[in-house]
Short mmCIF file of C-alpha atoms in Angstrom, two decimals:
data_model
loop_
_atom_site.label_atom_id
_atom_site.label_comp_id
_atom_site.label_asym_id
_atom_site.label_seq_id
_atom_site.Cartn_x
_atom_site.Cartn_y
_atom_site.Cartn_z
CA MET A 58 -55.02 25.79 1.13
CA PRO A 59 -55.68 22.68 2.21
CA ARG A 60 -57.03 21.61 4.99
CA LYS A 61 -55.53 20.55 8.54
CA LEU A 62 -54.13 16.13 8.92
CA ARG A 63 -55.76 14.68 11.28
CA LEU A 64 -51.91 14.27 13.03
CA GLU A 65 -53.35 13.36 15.99
CA GLU A 66 -53.40 9.17 16.16
CA LEU A 67 -49.64 9.47 15.77
CA GLY A 68 -48.97 10.51 19.02
CA ASN A 69 -51.34 8.39 20.34
CA ALA A 70 -49.06 5.30 18.79
CA ARG A 71 -47.14 3.05 21.46
CA LEU A 72 -44.10 2.87 21.19
CA SER A 73 -42.84 -1.72 21.82
CA ALA A 74 -39.52 -3.41 21.39
CA ARG A 75 -40.84 -4.29 17.81
CA ASP A 76 -39.45 -0.87 17.05
CA LYS A 77 -36.09 -0.05 15.65
CA GLY A 78 -33.92 1.60 17.87
CA ILE A 79 -36.23 2.29 20.04
CA PRO A 80 -34.66 3.18 23.70
CA ALA A 81 -35.73 0.11 26.29
CA ARG A 82 -37.62 1.98 28.57
CA ALA A 83 -40.26 3.59 25.58
CA PHE A 84 -42.15 0.54 25.59
CA GLY A 85 -45.46 0.57 26.40
CA MET A 86 -45.40 4.78 26.28
CA THR A 87 -47.14 6.76 23.53
CA VAL A 88 -44.94 8.25 21.39
CA GLY A 89 -47.07 11.59 23.10
CA GLU A 90 -46.15 10.03 26.41
CA PHE A 91 -42.46 9.11 25.09
CA LEU A 92 -41.70 12.44 23.77
CA ALA A 93 -43.03 14.54 26.63
CA SER A 94 -40.85 12.03 29.28
CA GLY A 95 -37.51 14.30 27.65
CA PRO A 96 -35.48 12.00 25.28
CA ARG A 97 -32.03 12.41 24.33
CA LEU A 98 -30.35 10.62 21.52
CA SER A 99 -28.14 8.80 23.32
CA GLU A 100 -30.53 6.75 24.46
CA PHE A 101 -31.35 5.52 21.40
CA TRP A 102 -30.05 2.07 19.84
CA THR A 103 -27.79 1.42 16.69
CA PRO A 104 -28.51 1.26 14.17
CA ILE A 105 -30.35 4.96 13.80
CA VAL A 106 -30.99 7.14 11.19
CA VAL A 107 -31.60 10.35 12.73
CA LEU A 108 -33.46 13.95 11.69
CA ASP A 109 -32.57 17.30 12.40
CA ASP A 110 -35.66 19.54 13.45
CA GLU A 111 -33.89 23.01 12.79
CA LEU A 112 -32.44 22.29 8.96
CA ILE A 113 -35.86 20.42 8.04
CA GLY A 114 -37.36 24.23 8.74
CA HIS A 115 -34.55 25.62 7.37
CA ASN A 116 -35.24 23.44 4.04
CA VAL A 117 -38.88 23.95 4.11
CA ASP A 118 -38.59 27.88 4.26
CA VAL A 119 -35.74 27.85 1.19
CA MET A 120 -38.19 25.59 -0.57
CA ALA A 121 -41.49 27.58 -0.59
CA GLN A 122 -40.14 31.17 -0.68
CA TRP A 123 -38.02 29.73 -4.27
CA CYS A 124 -41.24 28.89 -5.47
CA SER A 125 -43.25 31.73 -3.84
CA GLY A 126 -40.53 34.51 -5.55
CA ARG A 127 -41.19 33.06 -9.05
CA GLY A 128 -45.13 32.49 -9.03
CA LEU A 129 -44.79 28.54 -8.94
CA GLU A 130 -47.27 26.37 -7.17
CA LEU A 131 -45.26 23.19 -4.96
CA MET A 132 -46.54 19.78 -5.08
CA PRO A 133 -43.63 17.92 -2.96
CA HIS A 134 -43.92 14.17 -3.79
CA GLY A 135 -44.99 12.95 -0.44
CA LYS A 136 -43.96 9.28 -1.46
CA THR A 137 -40.12 10.35 -0.59
CA THR A 138 -40.69 10.60 3.38
CA MET A 139 -44.84 8.80 3.31
CA ALA A 140 -44.79 10.80 6.81
CA PRO A 141 -48.04 12.96 7.19
CA SER A 142 -45.64 14.28 9.67
CA LEU A 143 -43.90 16.17 7.52
CA TRP A 144 -45.83 16.71 4.71
CA GLN A 145 -47.85 19.06 7.65
CA ARG A 146 -45.12 20.51 7.49
CA GLN A 147 -44.74 21.40 3.52
CA LEU A 148 -48.44 21.98 3.89
CA ASP A 149 -48.05 25.17 6.75
CA ALA A 150 -45.08 26.18 4.42
CA GLY A 151 -47.93 27.18 0.82
CA SER A 152 -47.53 23.89 -0.70
CA LEU A 153 -50.75 23.58 -2.84
CA GLY A 154 -51.01 20.01 -2.07
CA ILE A 155 -48.90 16.67 -1.93
CA THR A 156 -47.97 14.50 -4.73
CA LEU A 157 -47.82 10.73 -4.35
CA ALA A 158 -47.19 7.90 -6.35
CA THR A 159 -49.53 4.80 -6.36
CA MET A 160 -52.94 4.30 -5.29
CA GLY A 161 -52.41 2.58 -1.59
CA GLN A 162 -50.42 6.04 -0.44
CA VAL A 163 -53.39 7.74 -1.86
CA ARG A 164 -55.26 5.67 0.89
CA THR A 165 -53.17 5.96 3.28
CA ALA A 166 -53.22 9.85 2.88
CA ARG A 167 -56.64 10.27 2.76
CA SER A 168 -56.90 8.32 6.37
CA PHE A 169 -55.14 10.94 7.20
CA GLY A 170 -57.52 13.95 6.00
CA LEU A 171 -55.09 15.30 2.77
CA ASP A 172 -57.50 16.55 0.94
CA SER A 173 -54.98 18.21 -2.20
CA ILE A 174 -53.13 15.42 -3.96
CA MET A 175 -51.73 14.60 -7.36
CA LEU A 176 -50.86 11.40 -8.30
CA ALA A 177 -48.59 10.95 -10.40
CA ASN A 178 -48.94 8.19 -12.19
CA SER A 179 -52.21 6.56 -13.93
CA VAL A 180 -55.28 5.05 -12.41
CA VAL A 181 -56.75 1.41 -14.67
CA ASP A 182 -57.96 -1.33 -12.01
CA GLU A 183 -61.33 -1.48 -10.76
CA ARG A 184 -60.54 -2.01 -7.72
CA SER A 185 -58.57 1.71 -7.36
CA LEU A 186 -60.86 3.23 -9.52
CA ALA A 187 -63.96 2.10 -7.34
CA TYR A 188 -61.97 3.56 -4.20
CA LEU A 189 -61.08 6.69 -6.47
CA ALA A 190 -64.97 7.37 -6.85
CA GLY A 191 -65.97 7.39 -3.34
CA GLU A 192 -63.80 9.28 -1.93
CA LEU A 193 -64.83 11.77 -4.89
CA ALA A 194 -68.28 12.45 -2.99
CA ASP A 195 -66.12 14.41 -0.37
CA PRO A 196 -66.58 17.99 -2.09
CA GLU A 197 -63.93 19.28 -0.61
CA LEU A 198 -61.40 16.34 -2.42
CA SER A 199 -59.28 17.70 -5.31
CA PHE A 200 -57.60 14.68 -6.72
CA VAL A 201 -55.26 15.09 -10.64
CA CYS A 202 -53.71 12.08 -11.99
CA TRP A 203 -51.90 11.29 -15.01
CA ALA A 204 -52.88 9.66 -18.24
CA ASP A 205 -50.19 8.61 -21.69
CA SER A 206 -52.67 6.98 -23.92
CA ILE A 207 -56.16 6.27 -25.00
CA ALA A 208 -55.82 2.76 -23.65
CA THR A 209 -55.47 3.82 -20.13
CA LEU A 210 -58.18 6.49 -20.37
CA GLU A 211 -60.76 3.74 -21.78
CA ALA A 212 -59.96 1.97 -18.60
CA MET A 213 -60.49 4.78 -16.22
CA GLU A 214 -64.15 5.28 -17.63
CA ARG A 215 -65.15 1.75 -17.27
CA GLY A 216 -63.91 1.87 -13.80
CA LEU A 217 -65.49 4.91 -13.35
CA ARG A 218 -68.48 4.51 -14.73
CA ARG A 219 -69.40 1.03 -13.20
CA ALA A 220 -68.99 2.31 -9.81
CA GLY A 221 -71.09 5.49 -10.75
CA THR A 222 -68.43 8.31 -9.99
CA PRO A 223 -70.27 11.46 -8.43
CA ARG A 224 -67.80 13.70 -10.54
CA PRO A 225 -65.77 13.60 -13.52
CA VAL A 226 -61.84 12.08 -12.59
CA ASP A 227 -59.07 15.59 -13.33
CA VAL A 228 -56.61 14.39 -15.54
CA CYS A 229 -53.65 15.75 -17.35
CA VAL A 230 -51.97 14.29 -20.15
CA GLU A 231 -48.45 12.55 -19.15
CA LEU A 232 -45.59 13.34 -22.57
CA GLY A 233 -42.69 11.48 -22.15
CA ALA A 234 -39.69 11.11 -24.46
CA PRO A 235 -37.92 8.43 -26.00
CA GLY A 236 -36.36 7.12 -23.50
CA GLY A 237 -37.53 8.22 -20.71
CA ARG A 238 -39.85 6.24 -17.85
CA THR A 239 -44.01 6.56 -19.02
CA GLY A 240 -45.63 9.07 -21.10
CA ALA A 241 -46.40 9.92 -24.81
CA ARG A 242 -43.64 9.71 -26.90
CA THR A 243 -44.17 12.42 -29.01
CA LEU A 244 -46.36 15.42 -29.27
CA ALA A 245 -49.12 14.41 -31.70
CA GLU A 246 -49.87 11.08 -29.33
CA ALA A 247 -50.18 13.62 -25.90
CA HIS A 248 -53.03 16.00 -28.13
CA ASP A 249 -54.27 12.64 -29.79
CA VAL A 250 -55.00 11.33 -25.93
CA ALA A 251 -55.97 14.93 -24.89
CA ARG A 252 -59.07 15.05 -27.33
CA ARG A 253 -59.62 11.79 -25.46
CA ALA A 254 -59.98 13.23 -22.45
CA ALA A 255 -61.92 16.11 -23.02
CA ALA A 256 -64.22 14.66 -24.91
CA SER A 257 -64.94 12.32 -21.60
CA GLU A 258 -67.77 12.73 -19.54
CA VAL A 259 -66.00 10.96 -16.22
CA LEU A 260 -62.82 12.65 -17.22
CA ARG A 261 -61.98 16.20 -17.69
CA LEU A 262 -58.04 17.23 -19.07
CA ALA A 263 -56.75 19.20 -16.88
CA GLY A 264 -53.48 19.98 -18.14
CA VAL A 265 -50.29 18.36 -18.75
CA SER A 266 -47.47 16.31 -16.48
CA GLY A 267 -44.18 14.62 -17.03
CA TYR A 268 -40.58 13.55 -15.31
CA GLU A 269 -37.52 14.83 -16.48
CA GLY A 270 -35.16 13.06 -13.94
CA ALA A 271 -35.71 10.27 -16.22
CA LEU A 272 -34.00 11.98 -18.80
CA ALA A 273 -30.61 12.78 -17.21
CA HIS A 274 -28.62 11.92 -14.57
CA ASP A 275 -26.22 14.72 -13.86
CA ARG A 276 -25.30 18.68 -13.99
CA SER A 277 -23.37 17.91 -18.27
CA ASP A 278 -24.28 20.44 -20.85
CA LYS A 279 -26.05 17.52 -22.44
CA ALA A 280 -28.34 17.03 -19.82
CA LEU A 281 -29.29 20.28 -19.03
CA LYS A 282 -29.88 20.77 -22.54
CA ALA A 283 -32.58 17.12 -22.80
CA VAL A 284 -34.43 18.62 -19.51
CA ARG A 285 -35.12 21.90 -21.12
CA SER A 286 -36.07 20.81 -24.49
CA TYR A 287 -38.49 18.43 -23.13
CA VAL A 288 -39.85 20.70 -20.42
CA GLU A 289 -40.01 23.59 -23.59
CA ARG A 290 -41.94 20.54 -25.19
CA GLN A 291 -44.66 20.77 -22.28
CA VAL A 292 -45.42 23.89 -22.23
CA ASP A 293 -45.87 23.44 -26.15
CA LEU A 294 -48.61 20.85 -26.03
CA HIS A 295 -50.32 23.05 -23.21
CA GLN A 296 -50.36 26.09 -25.37
CA ALA A 297 -50.79 23.72 -28.36
CA LEU A 298 -54.47 22.18 -26.00
CA ALA A 299 -56.03 25.21 -25.17
CA ASP A 300 -59.31 24.38 -27.59
CA LEU A 301 -60.57 21.61 -25.75
CA TYR A 302 -60.15 22.68 -21.77
CA ASP A 303 -63.14 23.11 -20.40
CA GLY A 304 -63.77 27.26 -19.09
CA GLU A 305 -63.97 26.03 -15.73
CA GLY A 306 -61.27 24.84 -13.21
CA ASP A 307 -57.98 24.01 -12.07
CA LEU A 308 -55.60 23.38 -15.51
CA TYR A 309 -52.21 21.89 -14.29
CA VAL A 310 -49.00 21.94 -15.59
CA THR A 311 -45.80 20.42 -14.21
CA ALA A 312 -42.93 18.60 -13.58
CA GLY A 313 -39.68 19.92 -11.42
CA GLY A 314 -38.04 17.14 -9.06
CA SER A 315 -35.42 18.05 -6.81
CA ALA A 316 -32.62 17.62 -9.63
CA TYR A 317 -33.76 19.96 -12.42
CA PRO A 318 -36.12 22.40 -10.74
CA ASP A 319 -34.57 25.41 -11.34
CA VAL A 320 -34.57 24.66 -15.56
CA VAL A 321 -38.23 24.20 -15.21
CA ALA A 322 -38.63 27.13 -13.26
CA ASP A 323 -36.77 29.19 -16.01
CA VAL A 324 -39.12 27.81 -19.10
CA PHE A 325 -42.21 28.03 -16.64
CA GLY A 326 -41.41 31.36 -16.23
CA SER A 327 -41.43 32.45 -19.71
CA ALA A 328 -44.42 30.51 -20.13
CA MET A 329 -45.84 32.19 -16.93
CA ALA A 330 -45.47 35.63 -18.44
CA ASN A 331 -46.57 35.07 -22.08
CA ASP A 332 -49.61 33.78 -19.70
CA SER A 333 -50.23 36.45 -18.32
CA ARG A 334 -49.48 39.11 -21.09
CA ALA A 335 -52.75 36.87 -22.70
CA GLY A 336 -55.08 37.45 -19.84
CA ASP A 337 -54.81 33.71 -18.89
CA SER A 338 -54.60 32.85 -14.40
CA ARG A 339 -56.15 29.49 -14.20
CA THR A 340 -53.33 27.69 -15.19
CA LEU A 341 -50.86 26.21 -12.42
CA TRP A 342 -47.35 26.39 -12.89
CA THR A 343 -46.13 22.91 -10.07
CA LEU A 344 -43.01 21.63 -9.04
CA ARG A 345 -43.22 18.63 -7.53
CA SER A 346 -40.13 18.01 -5.00
CA GLY A 347 -39.84 15.92 -2.47
CA ALA A 348 -36.19 15.28 -1.34
CA TYR A 349 -35.14 18.84 -0.94
CA ILE A 350 -37.08 17.74 3.09
CA THR A 351 -34.03 16.45 3.88
CA HIS A 352 -32.19 17.58 1.32
CA ASP A 353 -29.25 14.64 1.30
CA ASP A 354 -25.01 13.94 1.63
CA GLY A 355 -24.89 12.39 -2.36
CA PHE A 356 -26.93 12.78 -5.26
CA TYR A 357 -28.68 15.96 -4.21
CA ARG A 358 -25.81 17.40 -2.84
CA GLN A 359 -23.71 16.54 -6.35
CA ILE A 360 -26.46 17.79 -8.81
CA SER A 361 -29.04 20.18 -6.64
CA PRO A 362 -28.70 24.23 -7.55
CA PHE A 363 -29.55 24.25 -4.42
CA ASP A 364 -27.50 22.86 -1.88
CA GLU A 365 -25.44 25.11 0.26
CA GLY A 366 -21.77 24.43 -1.38
CA SER A 367 -22.93 24.47 -5.22
CA ALA A 368 -21.68 27.07 -7.10
CA ARG A 369 -24.65 27.29 -9.38
CA ALA A 370 -27.07 30.15 -9.57
CA ALA A 371 -30.71 29.16 -8.36
CA THR A 372 -29.97 30.61 -5.23
CA PRO A 373 -28.74 33.86 -4.11
CA THR A 374 -26.83 33.26 -1.01
CA THR A 375 -25.44 30.23 1.28
CA ALA A 376 -28.15 30.94 3.77
CA SER A 377 -30.56 30.32 1.41
CA ARG A 378 -29.15 26.75 0.11
CA LEU A 379 -30.03 23.31 1.20
CA ARG A 380 -28.73 21.45 3.93
CA SER A 381 -28.44 18.09 4.68
CA ALA A 382 -31.10 17.33 8.02
CA MET A 383 -30.04 13.40 7.64
CA ARG A 384 -27.48 10.77 9.00
CA GLY A 385 -27.07 7.63 9.89
CA VAL A 386 -25.45 6.20 13.19
CA ALA A 387 -23.62 3.10 13.47
CA ARG A 388 -21.29 1.26 15.54
CA VAL A 389 -18.60 -0.65 15.03
CA VAL A 390 -18.92 -3.67 16.15
CA SER A 391 -15.58 -6.08 14.10
CA HIS A 392 -11.95 -4.96 13.48
CA PRO A 393 -10.87 -8.07 11.22
CA GLU A 394 -8.32 -6.91 10.23
CA ARG A 395 -5.53 -3.18 10.02
CA GLY A 396 -7.78 -0.81 7.98
CA LEU A 397 -10.40 -1.92 8.00
CA ALA A 398 -13.58 -1.63 10.53
CA LEU A 399 -16.94 -3.46 10.45
CA LEU A 400 -20.23 -1.34 11.60
CA ASP A 401 -23.47 -2.26 12.37
CA GLY A 402 -25.57 -0.96 10.25
CA GLY A 403 -26.35 -1.71 6.09
CA LYS A 404 -28.30 -1.73 3.53
CA ARG A 405 -31.38 -2.66 5.76
CA ASP A 406 -31.47 0.50 7.64
CA PHE A 407 -28.91 3.12 4.79
CA PRO A 408 -29.50 3.81 1.10
CA PHE A 409 -27.19 2.54 -1.28
CA ASP A 410 -28.79 2.93 -5.06
CA GLU A 411 -27.59 6.60 -5.16
CA GLY A 412 -24.33 5.83 -3.36
CA LEU A 413 -22.67 4.84 -0.17
CA PRO A 414 -22.68 6.15 2.69
CA VAL A 415 -20.06 8.97 3.43
CA PRO A 416 -18.17 8.82 6.41
CA ARG A 417 -18.62 12.32 8.75
CA ALA A 418 -17.53 12.29 12.38
CA VAL A 419 -16.98 9.52 15.27
CA ALA A 420 -17.36 9.36 19.10
CA ALA A 421 -17.23 6.72 21.74
CA ASP A 422 -20.38 6.93 22.53
CA LEU A 423 -24.26 8.70 21.27
CA ASP A 424 -23.69 10.93 24.11
CA GLY A 425 -20.21 11.65 23.51
CA ALA A 426 -17.68 14.48 21.77
CA TRP A 427 -17.67 13.92 17.70
CA SER A 428 -14.49 14.23 16.01
CA PRO A 429 -14.12 14.28 12.46
CA LEU A 430 -13.88 11.09 10.01
CA THR A 431 -11.66 12.25 7.06
CA ASP A 432 -9.54 9.11 5.69
CA ALA A 433 -12.20 6.84 5.82
CA SER A 434 -14.42 5.18 3.49
CA VAL A 435 -17.73 2.91 3.56
CA LEU A 436 -16.19 0.20 0.91
CA ALA A 437 -18.93 -1.90 0.14
CA MET A 438 -22.08 -3.07 2.31
CA ASN A 439 -24.29 -6.29 2.96
CA ASP A 440 -28.08 -6.35 4.77
CA GLN A 441 -26.61 -5.53 8.07
CA HIS A 442 -22.95 -4.39 7.84
CA SER A 443 -20.93 -1.56 6.03
CA TYR A 444 -17.49 -1.76 5.41
CA LEU A 445 -15.15 1.13 6.73
CA GLY A 446 -12.16 1.49 5.39
CA LEU A 447 -9.50 3.27 7.19
CA ALA A 448 -6.48 5.00 5.70
CA GLY A 449 -5.69 6.92 8.76
CA ASP A 450 -7.67 7.78 11.02
CA ASP A 451 -8.57 4.71 14.11
CA VAL A 452 -11.96 3.95 15.40
CA ALA A 453 -12.10 2.12 18.70
CA LEU A 454 -14.53 -0.88 18.46
CA GLY A 455 -17.83 0.38 20.16
CA SER A 456 -17.16 3.86 19.13
CA VAL A 457 -20.27 4.80 16.56
CA VAL A 458 -19.83 6.61 13.13
CA ALA A 459 -21.80 9.46 12.03
CA LEU A 460 -23.07 8.84 8.16
CA GLY A 461 -23.61 11.20 5.21
CA LEU A 462 -26.34 9.59 3.37
CA SER A 463 -27.93 9.42 0.05
CA HIS A 464 -31.34 9.97 -1.97
CA PRO A 465 -34.07 10.28 0.61
CA CYS A 466 -36.52 8.17 -0.76
CA THR A 467 -34.31 4.96 0.10
CA THR A 468 -33.83 5.81 3.61
CA PHE A 469 -37.16 6.58 5.21
CA ASP A 470 -39.07 3.71 3.95
CA LYS A 471 -36.35 1.37 5.77
CA TRP A 472 -38.01 3.10 8.97
CA ARG A 473 -41.14 2.99 11.12
CA TYR A 474 -39.36 6.11 13.30
CA LEU A 475 -37.21 8.42 12.85
CA PRO A 476 -35.68 10.37 16.00
CA VAL A 477 -35.68 13.89 15.23
CA VAL A 478 -33.10 16.30 17.05
CA ALA A 479 -33.45 19.60 17.68
CA SER A 480 -31.03 20.78 15.98
CA GLN A 481 -27.04 20.03 14.97
CA VAL A 482 -25.94 20.95 18.81
CA ASP A 483 -28.96 20.05 20.66
CA ASP A 484 -29.46 16.17 21.15
CA ARG A 485 -32.77 16.84 22.47
CA VAL A 486 -35.54 14.41 20.71
CA VAL A 487 -38.32 16.72 20.08
CA ASP A 488 -40.57 14.30 17.35
CA LEU A 489 -40.93 10.91 16.14
CA VAL A 490 -41.47 11.09 12.07
CA GLN A 491 -43.66 8.02 11.78
CA THR A 492 -43.51 6.97 7.98
CA PHE A 493 -46.42 4.23 6.36
CA PHE A 494 -44.40 2.91 3.70
#
């Protein structure tokens, strides 16, 4: 199991006027001191993004139990939040480790003591390779990265030799697809990469990797067929590499973002059954879903098989579905014309790349009673404003609007601190999640 992260410094960080949304009375306090003072959401400035502690716990449990019930490992993508305190909750629920996207993120994670890391990317520059060689002196560090070409492997070898790596670096061969993202485009090319990695003295062939989410963007039959075909090719590649794997160490077959984990699990499940019959128990069939921890009210709500309103069968009951654990709150600062209000939060505060925010409720202020907002929509966004179109509802100048958000990955990066309330009905701020983008 991964070691506990070193999170003590998070509570010792000192708050100031430089921290967006933080109440003035917190300036000069440490995070720990402020939380001990019993803060309420009503103290915070708008715009703000708010997380829900109860629902985060629910989502973490749902995903952990779903993976465990299928014999799958989970290494959630940490770049979704870049929040070590949330990574710890995922690790505590049984995650094998944390996936990251850049070596800069790896360096940040290591500063908090994370010792089980998958880099869903290649490492080719000498600075990063020298750093990695130094970190591998820690015998407790489990690190695996991806490579999709012989040129990538050669760049790794040059850097690792110069740095004098104390042990080989685990590498998964990344399989891609025409029109996809990175990854070897054919099984033959991937096999060549694997053969080269297996022959290296500073690298170790550690499995097969890839990302199916780049191949589709909806739940159409065509999209699901493309995803399934791709994951089946991953399994075929893994089986074809059996003679190249050494006899020691874990092997990974990894796919599964937050859009199609059910398809990946289905294909992996069949392969796992074959492995069991063959007596192979060292392959770790690993999902990397990351957005599930907060879910959302937009893209993932529409595409995830785990959404609370989904009719899809990935989870059997509504109680075992994901629920959105984040929301934006912005204040009405202008009524320039009939049917239009301007909010004080925009692209600098809320995500917009996978759909605009969705108005959910309105209140006189953050400590007021919320009323549903049904005849409204966000029409457009500027850097610091959202255009709220009003068909029937009216919102008073100075009132606050709760917004459903789409895409956690472009929500967290806009905030250094995100207040966490106890629940939907309890606005006690029980944590300040700190991000490190």
